[in-house]
Short mmCIF file of C-alpha atoms in Angstrom, two decimals:
data_model
loop_
_atom_site.label_atom_id
_atom_site.label_comp_id
_atom_site.label_asym_id
_atom_site.label_seq_id
_atom_site.Cartn_x
_atom_site.Cartn_y
_atom_site.Cartn_z
CA MET D 1 -0.01 -0.14 -0.10
CA SER D 2 1.09 3.47 -0.95
CA PHE D 3 0.10 6.53 -0.10
CA GLN D 4 -0.43 9.32 -3.41
CA ASP D 5 -1.83 12.45 -2.39
CA MET D 6 -4.55 13.85 0.93
CA ASP D 7 -6.97 16.32 1.82
CA VAL D 8 -7.44 18.17 4.95
CA PHE D 9 -10.98 19.38 6.04
CA SER D 10 -11.61 20.79 9.32
CA GLY D 11 -12.69 17.15 11.07
CA HIS D 12 -11.43 14.64 8.42
CA LEU D 13 -8.20 13.53 6.08
CA VAL D 14 -9.01 12.08 3.32
CA LEU D 15 -6.34 10.03 1.87
CA SER D 16 -5.96 8.55 -2.13
CA ILE D 17 -4.07 5.19 -1.83
CA THR D 18 -2.58 2.26 -4.27
CA LYS D 19 -3.15 -0.91 -3.12
CA ASP D 20 -2.00 -3.65 -5.26
CA GLY D 21 -2.00 -1.39 -8.44
CA LEU D 22 -5.61 -0.05 -8.03
CA PRO D 23 -6.62 3.34 -6.78
CA LEU D 24 -8.72 4.10 -3.11
CA LEU D 25 -9.69 6.52 -1.03
CA CYS D 26 -10.75 6.95 2.79
CA SER D 27 -11.27 9.24 5.52
CA ILE D 28 -10.26 9.55 8.85
CA ASN D 29 -11.96 11.66 11.25
CA LEU D 30 -9.91 14.37 13.31
CA PRO D 31 -8.38 14.90 15.53
CA ILE D 32 -5.99 12.06 15.02
CA ASN D 33 -4.75 11.00 18.51
CA HIS D 34 -0.70 11.61 17.87
CA HIS D 35 0.41 9.73 21.31
CA CYS D 36 1.23 6.75 19.30
CA LYS D 37 4.06 5.18 21.54
CA HIS D 38 4.41 2.24 18.11
CA PRO D 39 4.01 3.06 14.80
CA ALA D 40 0.45 3.17 14.08
CA VAL D 41 -1.35 1.40 10.81
CA LEU D 42 -4.29 2.46 8.96
CA GLU D 43 -6.86 0.26 10.32
CA GLU D 44 -6.59 1.69 13.37
CA PHE D 45 -8.04 5.39 13.30
CA ASN D 46 -11.05 3.30 11.69
CA PRO D 47 -10.87 4.63 8.54
CA TRP D 48 -14.17 5.09 5.81
CA PHE D 49 -13.08 3.51 2.70
CA PHE D 50 -15.24 5.29 -0.43
CA PRO D 51 -17.67 2.55 -2.06
CA LEU D 52 -16.60 2.31 -5.43
CA PRO D 53 -18.59 0.49 -8.26
CA SER D 54 -15.62 -1.35 -9.42
CA ASN D 55 -11.98 -2.64 -8.43
CA LEU D 56 -10.76 -0.76 -12.19
CA CYS D 57 -12.21 2.86 -11.41
CA SER D 58 -9.96 5.65 -11.77
CA ILE D 59 -10.56 8.53 -9.20
CA LEU D 60 -10.29 12.03 -10.02
CA PRO D 61 -10.76 14.37 -6.84
CA GLY D 62 -13.38 17.28 -7.71
CA SER D 63 -13.35 20.91 -6.62
CA ASN D 64 -12.98 20.54 -2.65
CA HIS D 65 -11.51 23.84 -1.51
CA ASP D 66 -14.01 24.43 1.53
CA PHE D 67 -12.35 24.03 4.14
CA MET D 68 -15.64 23.32 6.42
CA ASN D 69 -17.31 21.10 4.12
CA PRO D 70 -17.88 17.56 4.99
CA VAL D 71 -18.74 16.61 1.40
CA TYR D 72 -16.00 14.93 -0.60
CA ARG D 73 -16.67 15.20 -4.21
CA THR D 74 -14.62 13.11 -7.12
CA VAL D 75 -15.43 12.31 -10.71
CA LEU D 76 -14.98 8.09 -10.55
CA SER D 77 -14.53 6.55 -14.04
CA SER D 78 -13.56 3.22 -16.23
CA PRO D 79 -13.45 1.38 -19.64
CA VAL D 80 -17.02 0.25 -18.59
CA MET D 81 -18.50 3.18 -17.00
CA PRO D 82 -19.56 6.72 -18.21
CA ASP D 83 -17.74 9.61 -15.81
CA LEU D 84 -19.84 9.51 -12.98
CA ILE D 85 -19.93 12.39 -10.11
CA VAL D 86 -20.29 10.83 -6.87
CA ASP D 87 -20.47 13.38 -3.22
CA TYR D 88 -19.24 11.51 -0.31
CA ASP D 89 -20.24 12.80 3.09
CA LEU D 90 -17.42 12.06 5.67
CA SER D 91 -19.62 13.05 8.95
CA ARG D 92 -22.33 10.60 7.66
CA ARG D 93 -20.32 8.50 5.61
CA THR D 94 -22.99 7.97 2.96
CA PHE D 95 -22.33 8.87 -0.85
CA SER D 96 -24.67 9.93 -3.15
CA ILE D 97 -24.51 10.24 -7.41
CA VAL D 98 -24.68 13.66 -8.54
CA HIS D 99 -24.07 13.30 -12.57
CA GLN D 100 -23.09 10.25 -14.88
CA GLU D 101 -22.75 10.95 -18.41
CA VAL D 102 -24.99 10.38 -20.74
CA VAL D 103 -24.19 7.76 -23.70
CA LYS D 104 -26.23 8.06 -27.22
CA GLY D 105 -25.96 5.17 -29.30
CA VAL D 106 -24.84 2.54 -27.89
CA SER D 107 -26.54 -0.99 -29.22
CA LEU D 108 -28.34 -3.14 -26.86
CA PRO D 109 -29.26 -6.28 -27.09
CA GLY D 110 -33.13 -5.90 -29.42
CA GLY D 111 -31.65 -3.25 -31.05
CA SER D 112 -32.16 -0.68 -28.55
CA SER D 113 -30.03 2.20 -27.51
CA SER D 114 -28.79 4.00 -24.39
CA SER D 115 -29.43 7.66 -23.08
CA VAL D 116 -29.85 7.03 -19.51
CA ASP D 117 -28.81 10.05 -16.73
CA ALA D 118 -27.83 9.19 -13.96
CA LYS D 119 -30.43 10.16 -10.56
CA LYS D 120 -29.48 11.52 -7.04
CA THR D 121 -29.77 8.78 -4.81
CA LEU D 122 -27.98 8.25 -1.32
CA TYR D 123 -26.57 4.92 0.26
CA PRO D 124 -26.18 4.91 3.60
CA LEU D 125 -23.74 2.32 3.98
CA SER D 126 -21.28 1.11 5.95
CA SER D 127 -17.56 0.48 4.47
CA LYS D 128 -18.32 -3.07 6.13
CA GLU D 129 -21.22 -3.15 4.36
CA ILE D 130 -20.47 -2.39 1.44
CA LYS D 131 -17.58 -5.15 1.10
CA ASP D 132 -19.86 -8.10 2.79
CA ALA D 133 -22.17 -6.87 -0.53
CA ASN D 134 -19.49 -7.11 -2.82
CA ILE D 135 -19.88 -3.44 -3.61
CA ILE D 136 -23.79 -4.47 -5.52
CA GLU D 137 -25.44 -1.99 -3.34
CA PHE D 138 -23.84 0.80 -5.47
CA GLU D 139 -26.42 0.09 -7.82
CA MET D 140 -24.84 0.49 -11.26
CA HIS D 141 -28.05 -1.25 -12.73
CA ARG D 142 -28.60 2.36 -14.35
CA TRP D 143 -25.94 1.18 -16.90
CA LYS D 144 -26.39 -2.98 -16.55
CA GLU D 145 -26.48 -2.40 -20.39
CA VAL D 146 -23.32 -1.63 -20.46
CA TYR D 147 -22.00 -4.09 -18.13
CA ASP D 148 -23.89 -7.08 -20.62
CA ILE D 149 -22.32 -6.01 -23.44
CA TYR D 150 -18.82 -4.58 -22.56
CA CYS D 151 -16.65 -6.81 -20.44
CA CYS D 152 -13.48 -5.62 -18.61
CA GLU D 153 -11.12 -7.77 -17.04
CA ARG D 154 -8.01 -7.26 -14.88
CA ARG D 155 -5.34 -9.98 -15.86
CA GLU D 156 -1.15 -10.71 -14.37
CA VAL D 157 0.93 -11.30 -16.27
CA ALA D 158 4.53 -12.84 -15.94
CA SER D 159 7.58 -10.72 -17.50
CA HIS D 160 10.53 -11.84 -18.39
CA ASP D 161 12.34 -11.94 -14.56
CA GLY D 162 8.94 -13.71 -13.11
CA VAL D 163 7.40 -9.91 -12.42
CA LYS D 164 3.44 -9.67 -12.81
CA VAL D 165 2.89 -7.03 -14.61
CA PRO D 166 -1.17 -5.73 -14.74
CA LEU D 167 -2.95 -6.47 -17.95
CA THR D 168 -6.44 -4.49 -18.55
CA ILE D 169 -8.42 -6.01 -21.32
CA LEU D 170 -11.82 -4.85 -22.40
CA TYR D 171 -13.97 -6.72 -25.25
CA SER D 172 -18.07 -6.27 -26.03
CA LYS D 173 -19.69 -9.85 -25.36
CA GLU D 174 -21.58 -10.01 -28.98
CA ALA D 175 -18.95 -8.98 -31.36
CA TRP D 176 -15.34 -10.53 -30.16
CA ARG D 177 -14.37 -13.79 -30.83
CA GLN D 178 -11.80 -15.76 -29.01
CA GLY D 179 -8.51 -16.39 -30.95
CA GLN D 180 -10.09 -15.08 -34.26
CA SER D 181 -10.90 -11.49 -32.87
CA PRO D 182 -7.91 -8.17 -33.60
CA GLY D 183 -6.53 -6.54 -30.60
CA LEU D 184 -5.10 -3.12 -30.26
CA LEU D 185 -2.60 -2.85 -26.95
CA HIS D 186 -2.14 0.50 -25.11
CA VAL D 187 1.30 1.23 -23.08
CA TYR D 188 2.99 4.67 -21.97
CA GLY D 189 5.04 3.31 -19.01
CA ALA D 190 7.16 6.08 -18.20
CA TYR D 191 7.39 9.48 -15.73
CA GLY D 192 5.70 7.41 -13.07
CA GLU D 193 2.43 7.98 -14.67
CA VAL D 194 -0.58 6.05 -14.08
CA LEU D 195 -1.94 4.45 -17.60
CA ASP D 196 -5.03 5.93 -18.60
CA MET D 197 -7.75 3.75 -18.92
CA THR D 198 -11.10 6.18 -18.21
CA TRP D 199 -14.09 5.67 -20.38
CA CYS D 200 -13.38 6.97 -23.57
CA PRO D 201 -17.22 6.51 -25.84
CA ASN D 202 -14.55 6.75 -28.78
CA ARG D 203 -13.40 2.95 -28.53
CA LEU D 204 -16.91 1.80 -28.59
CA SER D 205 -15.93 2.02 -32.28
CA LEU D 206 -13.82 -0.69 -32.85
CA LEU D 207 -15.24 -2.69 -29.54
CA ASP D 208 -18.85 -2.78 -31.73
CA ARG D 209 -16.25 -3.76 -34.51
CA GLY D 210 -14.96 -7.27 -32.73
CA TRP D 211 -12.13 -5.53 -31.26
CA LEU D 212 -9.43 -6.50 -27.89
CA LEU D 213 -8.61 -3.60 -26.19
CA ALA D 214 -5.83 -4.26 -23.96
CA PHE D 215 -4.16 -1.80 -21.75
CA ALA D 216 -0.78 -2.86 -20.05
CA ASP D 217 0.45 -1.30 -17.00
CA VAL D 218 4.09 -1.82 -17.05
CA ARG D 219 7.09 -1.01 -15.59
CA GLY D 220 7.99 2.70 -15.42
CA GLY D 221 4.12 3.84 -14.91
CA GLY D 222 2.51 4.86 -11.84
CA GLY D 223 -0.07 1.97 -11.73
CA ALA D 224 1.83 0.18 -8.69
CA GLY D 225 3.25 3.19 -6.84
CA SER D 226 6.43 4.49 -6.69
CA SER D 227 8.50 1.29 -6.80
CA TRP D 228 6.77 0.41 -9.86
CA HIS D 229 8.39 3.64 -11.52
CA GLU D 230 11.44 3.43 -10.67
CA ALA D 231 11.65 -0.50 -11.58
CA GLY D 232 11.60 0.59 -15.28
CA ARG D 233 13.51 4.29 -15.61
CA GLY D 234 17.55 4.65 -16.03
CA CYS D 235 19.37 1.45 -16.39
CA ASP D 236 16.29 -0.69 -15.59
CA LYS D 237 14.30 0.70 -18.56
CA GLU D 238 14.72 -2.47 -20.86
CA ASN D 239 12.05 -3.75 -17.83
CA SER D 240 9.06 -1.47 -20.02
CA VAL D 241 9.96 -2.69 -23.45
CA TYR D 242 9.80 -6.43 -21.81
CA ASP D 243 6.92 -6.08 -19.84
CA PHE D 244 5.03 -4.76 -23.10
CA ALA D 245 6.15 -7.52 -25.20
CA SER D 246 5.36 -10.26 -22.36
CA CYS D 247 1.84 -8.59 -22.22
CA GLY D 248 1.50 -8.64 -26.40
CA LYS D 249 2.26 -12.07 -26.38
CA TYR D 250 -0.12 -13.46 -23.57
CA LEU D 251 -3.33 -12.14 -25.33
CA VAL D 252 -2.43 -14.23 -27.94
CA GLU D 253 -1.08 -17.50 -26.13
CA GLU D 254 -4.40 -17.71 -24.36
CA GLY D 255 -6.21 -17.05 -27.43
CA PHE D 256 -7.58 -13.57 -26.96
CA ILE D 257 -6.50 -12.41 -30.23
CA ARG D 258 -5.16 -14.25 -33.25
CA GLU D 259 -1.47 -14.44 -33.54
CA ASP D 260 -1.48 -12.13 -36.98
CA ARG D 261 -3.45 -9.42 -35.46
CA LEU D 262 -2.00 -7.86 -32.30
CA CYS D 263 -1.53 -4.57 -33.02
CA ALA D 264 -0.15 -1.67 -30.08
CA ILE D 265 -0.58 2.48 -30.22
CA GLY D 266 1.49 4.61 -27.82
CA SER D 267 2.72 8.04 -27.39
CA SER D 268 5.43 10.14 -26.80
CA ALA D 269 7.74 8.17 -24.31
CA GLY D 270 5.20 5.42 -24.93
CA CYS D 271 6.47 4.61 -28.50
CA LEU D 272 9.50 3.80 -26.79
CA PRO D 273 8.74 -0.01 -25.86
CA ILE D 274 6.39 -0.36 -29.18
CA GLY D 275 9.77 0.71 -31.33
CA ALA D 276 12.61 -1.36 -28.99
CA ALA D 277 10.19 -4.51 -28.81
CA ILE D 278 9.34 -4.12 -32.71
CA ASN D 279 13.27 -4.81 -33.05
CA ILE D 280 13.63 -7.40 -30.51
CA TYR D 281 10.44 -9.61 -32.02
CA PRO D 282 10.04 -8.55 -35.55
CA ASP D 283 6.80 -10.93 -35.71
CA LEU D 284 4.67 -10.06 -32.33
CA LEU D 285 2.95 -7.15 -33.89
CA ARG D 286 0.55 -6.91 -37.40
CA ALA D 287 0.92 -2.97 -37.16
CA ALA D 288 1.25 -0.04 -34.95
CA ILE D 289 0.71 3.68 -34.28
CA LEU D 290 3.44 5.99 -33.08
CA LYS D 291 2.26 9.08 -32.37
CA VAL D 292 4.43 12.40 -31.40
CA PRO D 293 7.33 9.18 -30.83
CA PHE D 294 10.10 9.14 -28.80
CA LEU D 295 12.96 6.93 -30.42
CA ASP D 296 16.22 8.40 -31.41
CA ILE D 297 16.76 8.73 -27.45
CA CYS D 298 20.56 8.70 -27.66
CA ASN D 299 21.15 11.43 -29.31
CA THR D 300 18.38 13.62 -28.20
CA LEU D 301 19.82 12.90 -24.74
CA LEU D 302 23.54 14.24 -25.92
CA ASP D 303 21.29 17.37 -27.17
CA PRO D 304 22.09 19.94 -23.49
CA GLU D 305 20.28 22.61 -26.06
CA LEU D 306 16.63 20.75 -26.01
CA PRO D 307 14.24 21.80 -23.29
CA LEU D 308 14.26 18.36 -21.87
CA THR D 309 17.27 16.42 -22.05
CA THR D 310 18.85 17.16 -18.55
CA LEU D 311 15.31 16.33 -17.31
CA ASP D 312 15.24 13.27 -18.62
CA TYR D 313 18.44 11.89 -17.11
CA GLU D 314 16.42 10.82 -14.39
CA GLU D 315 14.38 8.80 -16.59
CA PHE D 316 16.06 7.20 -18.98
CA GLY D 317 19.72 7.61 -17.91
CA ASN D 318 22.85 10.07 -19.56
CA PRO D 319 24.40 9.30 -21.85
CA GLN D 320 27.51 11.03 -21.39
CA ILE D 321 28.28 8.19 -18.61
CA PRO D 322 29.60 4.73 -20.20
CA SER D 323 27.35 2.65 -18.18
CA GLN D 324 23.99 4.89 -18.72
CA TYR D 325 25.30 5.12 -22.83
CA GLU D 326 25.68 1.25 -22.79
CA SER D 327 22.54 0.53 -21.27
CA ILE D 328 20.66 3.00 -23.09
CA MET D 329 22.27 1.56 -26.46
CA ARG D 330 20.85 -1.69 -25.83
CA TYR D 331 17.53 -1.08 -26.57
CA SER D 332 16.87 2.28 -27.94
CA PRO D 333 14.57 2.01 -30.90
CA TYR D 334 16.26 4.09 -33.66
CA ASP D 335 19.85 2.51 -32.83
CA ASN D 336 18.80 -1.26 -33.14
CA ILE D 337 17.01 -1.35 -36.42
CA PRO D 338 17.83 -4.77 -37.79
CA SER D 339 19.23 -4.97 -41.39
CA GLY D 340 16.77 -6.69 -43.96
CA GLY D 341 14.04 -7.51 -41.79
CA CYS D 342 10.26 -7.58 -41.75
CA PHE D 343 8.26 -4.15 -40.12
CA PRO D 344 4.70 -4.10 -38.90
CA SER D 345 2.69 -1.48 -40.85
CA THR D 346 3.24 1.66 -39.06
CA LEU D 347 1.72 5.20 -38.84
CA VAL D 348 4.19 7.74 -37.15
CA ILE D 349 2.20 10.85 -36.44
CA ALA D 350 4.36 13.34 -35.75
CA SER D 351 3.77 17.44 -34.71
CA PHE D 352 5.81 19.82 -36.39
CA LEU D 353 5.45 22.55 -33.39
CA ASP D 354 6.67 19.91 -30.82
CA SER D 355 8.65 21.23 -28.39
CA ARG D 356 9.10 18.05 -26.14
CA VAL D 357 9.74 15.49 -29.03
CA GLY D 358 11.20 16.63 -32.14
CA VAL D 359 9.40 16.46 -35.06
CA TRP D 360 12.58 14.75 -36.72
CA GLU D 361 12.70 11.67 -34.39
CA ALA D 362 9.62 10.31 -35.91
CA ALA D 363 11.52 11.51 -39.92
CA LYS D 364 14.56 10.10 -39.10
CA TRP D 365 13.09 6.74 -37.35
CA VAL D 366 10.43 6.48 -40.56
CA ALA D 367 13.67 6.86 -43.00
CA ARG D 368 16.31 4.81 -41.08
CA VAL D 369 13.49 1.86 -41.41
CA ARG D 370 12.49 2.55 -44.83
CA ASP D 371 16.15 2.31 -45.60
CA HIS D 372 16.94 -0.62 -43.40
CA SER D 373 13.68 -3.18 -43.72
CA CYS D 374 12.73 -5.08 -46.93
CA SER D 375 11.16 -3.43 -49.65
CA SER D 376 7.75 -4.71 -49.03
CA CYS D 377 7.69 -3.64 -45.36
CA SER D 378 9.29 -0.56 -46.04
CA ARG D 379 6.12 1.03 -48.14
CA SER D 380 4.26 0.33 -45.25
CA VAL D 381 5.73 2.75 -42.86
CA ILE D 382 4.00 5.74 -43.36
CA LEU D 383 4.72 8.81 -41.80
CA SER D 384 1.95 12.37 -41.07
CA THR D 385 2.70 15.33 -39.82
CA ASN D 386 0.52 18.01 -38.33
CA MET D 387 2.22 21.28 -39.65
CA ALA D 388 -0.22 23.20 -37.17
CA ALA D 389 -0.07 20.92 -33.74
CA GLY D 390 2.24 20.43 -31.02
CA HIS D 391 2.93 17.78 -28.54
CA PHE D 392 -0.65 17.09 -28.29
CA SER D 393 -2.00 17.68 -31.17
CA GLU D 394 -4.86 19.97 -32.00
CA GLY D 395 -7.73 20.54 -29.74
CA GLY D 396 -11.40 20.61 -30.38
CA GLN D 397 -13.52 17.84 -29.77
CA PHE D 398 -14.23 17.55 -33.58
CA GLN D 399 -10.44 17.66 -34.28
CA HIS D 400 -10.19 14.52 -31.51
CA LEU D 401 -12.44 12.76 -33.49
CA LYS D 402 -11.41 13.23 -36.79
CA GLU D 403 -7.82 11.88 -35.76
CA ALA D 404 -9.17 8.77 -33.84
CA ALA D 405 -11.25 7.72 -36.93
CA PHE D 406 -8.09 8.47 -38.92
CA GLU D 407 -6.05 6.14 -36.51
CA TYR D 408 -8.66 3.55 -36.60
CA ALA D 409 -9.45 3.16 -40.27
CA PHE D 410 -5.34 2.26 -40.94
CA LEU D 411 -5.66 -0.40 -38.66
CA MET D 412 -8.52 -1.44 -40.13
CA LYS D 413 -7.19 -1.36 -43.76
CA VAL D 414 -3.80 -3.08 -42.45
CA LEU D 415 -5.62 -6.24 -41.26
CA CYS D 416 -8.18 -6.06 -44.21
CA ILE D 417 -10.89 -5.64 -42.20
CA HIS D 418 -14.48 -4.36 -43.46
CA PRO D 419 -15.50 -1.57 -42.36
CA SER D 420 -18.37 -3.06 -40.69
CA GLY D 421 -16.43 -5.08 -38.73
CA ALA D 422 -16.34 -8.18 -40.85
CA PHE D 423 -13.21 -10.17 -41.17
CA SER D 424 -11.73 -11.37 -44.34
#
């Protein structure tokens, strides 16, 4: 168990906790007895663990600026649950649903669609009662239709050194076909950042076509606390690569997807494990999408004039130190491209005004892959450069939808999948 953050109120202390890689919130009544003669454990303070609809929820604190207010607001989300605003009454130990995002056009059994809004409901349940009831009393039946169609599972995958890597799997119970469906594996694994697995309606387009979506919480990220980050940074950065590859192999070996239909997507530093895994395991992926990719690691870290170079020494190492240089060169995607080998179809998306990852990194990697790979593979490595965007692309809802549609169309064309979802 690790403590991530806290909020202090006049009579309560709210703690943000990560346990076994899963987020939790709890409150403790103040004042706390500070005359303990021995190290105290959390359970001694009679904490109230906030009831959650699922262990896979992500928790985002709301605007809680009133010191005297005993109500704590949060936004809950999961891959199969639209954003839910919940108020937790710290004094009464109750909670109420304020609002839930409305989703229109979700296909339900029988041809109906879902456009359900949340009603405000009060639940005077204790933590013990919630646990005993297996959180059923949270009354998520308002979104039971979504749960009936889309399944979300959490698995643990053994990496190259035996460490268990969390893998979240999302698929449609109706459209997914075991051992036949294509899969898209998401990864980041850097800076101690937690992999984003919040609700995203764009994913429904793939799920309804039979795709399986997976999220690999590789070392270097923040899913299991600071130790998880430490185990995937600096000279241990290779762990991120092998964790990602192990998760991809697991999806194939366990029959979640077909062997030649595994795809991957990453952004910025999240492209590093994908690019490195392609060099080591050229047959692992059928297609990849690399967005504003950090691929030319060694050359970038050797240039202190770039904005993030010195800051990135702690994350990836300093190539001016011989031992760290050797570590970087073992996995650097740009420096380890094999000659004459085959590469998966790859869409590389760069931004000309990117101040974090230079546009030249994507251009150099694509040029080198085309030069080193076989002639048929070189034609399937595509570079798309947005001349008006920065690191986080262009803003606006419709622009993001346009980008997602372009990426999904690329994947379906590579896998020869008809827009209706039929596999060829």
